[in-house]
Amino acid sequence: ASYEMIKEGVRLALFAAYGLPVISERVNDRRPFAAGDFMTCEYDGLVDFVVEQLQAENAGRLETYGYNLRNYLCRVLTFRESVERAL
């Protein structure tokens, strides 16, 4: 298996473990994630979007996204469920 194929999943798992928010370019299929699990924007506007999200007035929003991702990957989605979905 190529490292390239798994690094995005590892990145999400690490961010979730620490309750950190993820900001990504738009994706065509978010499954199994919900809209509140990570933030997305158009690739061309990614830098401006990140700068906007880092403003003090958005601090609570970042915390919420970090919590949601951690909750989903560390509490809701169990190992058994992950294996069953893959089969």
PDB file of C-alpha atoms in Angstrom:
ATOM      1  CA  ALA A   1       0.000   0.000   0.000  1.00  0.00           C
ATOM      2  CA  SER A   2       1.216   3.448  -0.871  1.00  0.00           C
ATOM      3  CA  TYR A   3       1.722   6.006   1.882  1.00  0.00           C
ATOM      4  CA  GLU A   4       0.064   8.562  -0.404  1.00  0.00           C
ATOM      5  CA  MET A   5      -3.194   6.604  -0.197  1.00  0.00           C
ATOM      6  CA  ILE A   6      -3.435   6.700   3.592  1.00  0.00           C
ATOM      7  CA  LYS A   7      -1.856   9.992   4.638  1.00  0.00           C
ATOM      8  CA  GLU A   8      -5.106  12.005   4.485  1.00  0.00           C
ATOM      9  CA  GLY A   9      -6.778   9.558   6.874  1.00  0.00           C
ATOM     10  CA  VAL A  10      -3.797   9.705   9.205  1.00  0.00           C
ATOM     11  CA  ARG A  11      -3.864  13.513   9.114  1.00  0.00           C
ATOM     12  CA  LEU A  12      -7.569  13.564  10.050  1.00  0.00           C
ATOM     13  CA  ALA A  13      -6.992  11.033  12.829  1.00  0.00           C
ATOM     14  CA  LEU A  14      -4.157  13.106  14.322  1.00  0.00           C
ATOM     15  CA  PHE A  15      -6.174  16.321  14.187  1.00  0.00           C
ATOM     16  CA  ALA A  16      -9.138  14.527  15.772  1.00  0.00           C
ATOM     17  CA  ALA A  17      -7.001  13.050  18.547  1.00  0.00           C
ATOM     18  CA  TYR A  18      -5.988  16.569  19.596  1.00  0.00           C
ATOM     19  CA  GLY A  19      -9.390  18.162  18.936  1.00  0.00           C
ATOM     20  CA  LEU A  20      -7.976  20.424  16.218  1.00  0.00           C
ATOM     21  CA  PRO A  21     -10.153  21.795  13.406  1.00  0.00           C
ATOM     22  CA  VAL A  22      -9.467  20.825   9.795  1.00  0.00           C
ATOM     23  CA  ILE A  23      -9.801  23.304   6.937  1.00  0.00           C
ATOM     24  CA  SER A  24      -9.646  21.643   3.525  1.00  0.00           C
ATOM     25  CA  GLU A  25     -10.328  22.357  -0.110  1.00  0.00           C
ATOM     26  CA  ARG A  26     -13.839  21.342  -1.193  1.00  0.00           C
ATOM     27  CA  VAL A  27     -14.415  17.636  -1.617  1.00  0.00           C
ATOM     28  CA  ASN A  28     -16.974  15.891  -3.811  1.00  0.00           C
ATOM     29  CA  ASP A  29     -17.923  13.289  -1.227  1.00  0.00           C
ATOM     30  CA  ARG A  30     -17.659  14.025   2.503  1.00  0.00           C
ATOM     31  CA  ARG A  31     -18.837  10.602   3.581  1.00  0.00           C
ATOM     32  CA  PRO A  32     -18.734   9.485   6.315  1.00  0.00           C
ATOM     33  CA  PHE A  33     -18.320  13.012   7.700  1.00  0.00           C
ATOM     34  CA  ALA A  34     -21.063  15.558   8.352  1.00  0.00           C
ATOM     35  CA  ALA A  35     -20.879  19.218   7.324  1.00  0.00           C
ATOM     36  CA  GLY A  36     -19.902  20.221  10.872  1.00  0.00           C
ATOM     37  CA  ASP A  37     -16.927  17.853  11.131  1.00  0.00           C
ATOM     38  CA  PHE A  38     -14.479  19.920   9.069  1.00  0.00           C
ATOM     39  CA  MET A  39     -14.484  23.162   7.109  1.00  0.00           C
ATOM     40  CA  THR A  40     -14.029  23.463   3.367  1.00  0.00           C
ATOM     41  CA  CYS A  41     -13.680  26.219   0.817  1.00  0.00           C
ATOM     42  CA  GLU A  42     -12.657  26.642  -2.815  1.00  0.00           C
ATOM     43  CA  TYR A  43      -8.972  25.885  -3.354  1.00  0.00           C
ATOM     44  CA  ASP A  44      -8.231  29.331  -4.801  1.00  0.00           C
ATOM     45  CA  GLY A  45      -9.597  31.017  -1.668  1.00  0.00           C
ATOM     46  CA  LEU A  46      -8.058  28.653   0.883  1.00  0.00           C
ATOM     47  CA  VAL A  47      -5.429  31.037   2.279  1.00  0.00           C
ATOM     48  CA  ASP A  48      -7.889  33.910   2.715  1.00  0.00           C
ATOM     49  CA  PHE A  49     -10.415  31.545   4.317  1.00  0.00           C
ATOM     50  CA  VAL A  50      -7.843  30.288   6.826  1.00  0.00           C
ATOM     51  CA  VAL A  51      -6.811  33.849   7.711  1.00  0.00           C
ATOM     52  CA  GLU A  52     -10.479  34.754   8.225  1.00  0.00           C
ATOM     53  CA  GLN A  53     -11.039  31.732  10.464  1.00  0.00           C
ATOM     54  CA  LEU A  54      -8.031  32.658  12.609  1.00  0.00           C
ATOM     55  CA  GLN A  55      -9.573  36.002  13.579  1.00  0.00           C
ATOM     56  CA  ALA A  56     -10.537  36.250  17.248  1.00  0.00           C
ATOM     57  CA  GLU A  57     -14.263  36.450  16.501  1.00  0.00           C
ATOM     58  CA  ASN A  58     -14.124  32.962  14.937  1.00  0.00           C
ATOM     59  CA  ALA A  59     -12.336  31.235  17.837  1.00  0.00           C
ATOM     60  CA  GLY A  60     -15.463  29.494  19.074  1.00  0.00           C
ATOM     61  CA  ARG A  61     -16.198  28.220  15.590  1.00  0.00           C
ATOM     62  CA  LEU A  62     -12.765  26.610  15.304  1.00  0.00           C
ATOM     63  CA  GLU A  63     -13.195  24.968  18.698  1.00  0.00           C
ATOM     64  CA  THR A  64     -16.577  23.579  17.648  1.00  0.00           C
ATOM     65  CA  TYR A  65     -15.198  22.045  14.469  1.00  0.00           C
ATOM     66  CA  GLY A  66     -12.288  20.533  16.392  1.00  0.00           C
ATOM     67  CA  TYR A  67     -14.685  19.073  18.970  1.00  0.00           C
ATOM     68  CA  ASN A  68     -17.011  17.693  16.275  1.00  0.00           C
ATOM     69  CA  LEU A  69     -14.184  15.954  14.428  1.00  0.00           C
ATOM     70  CA  ARG A  70     -12.799  14.484  17.642  1.00  0.00           C
ATOM     71  CA  ASN A  71     -16.226  13.342  18.781  1.00  0.00           C
ATOM     72  CA  TYR A  72     -16.966  11.633  15.485  1.00  0.00           C
ATOM     73  CA  LEU A  73     -13.625   9.898  14.936  1.00  0.00           C
ATOM     74  CA  CYS A  74     -12.860   9.098  18.579  1.00  0.00           C
ATOM     75  CA  ARG A  75     -16.284   8.313  20.020  1.00  0.00           C
ATOM     76  CA  VAL A  76     -18.988   7.793  17.384  1.00  0.00           C
ATOM     77  CA  LEU A  77     -17.212   5.863  14.632  1.00  0.00           C
ATOM     78  CA  THR A  78     -16.069   2.644  16.250  1.00  0.00           C
ATOM     79  CA  PHE A  79     -13.443   0.290  14.837  1.00  0.00           C
ATOM     80  CA  ARG A  80     -16.118  -2.356  14.270  1.00  0.00           C
ATOM     81  CA  GLU A  81     -18.300   0.089  12.366  1.00  0.00           C
ATOM     82  CA  SER A  82     -15.330   1.142  10.213  1.00  0.00           C
ATOM     83  CA  VAL A  83     -14.590  -2.461   9.268  1.00  0.00           C
ATOM     84  CA  GLU A  84     -18.245  -3.199   8.549  1.00  0.00           C
ATOM     85  CA  ARG A  85     -18.487  -0.150   6.271  1.00  0.00           C
ATOM     86  CA  ALA A  86     -15.387  -1.250   4.387  1.00  0.00           C
ATOM     87  CA  LEU A  87     -16.847  -4.704   3.758  1.00  0.00           C
TER      88      LEU A  87
END
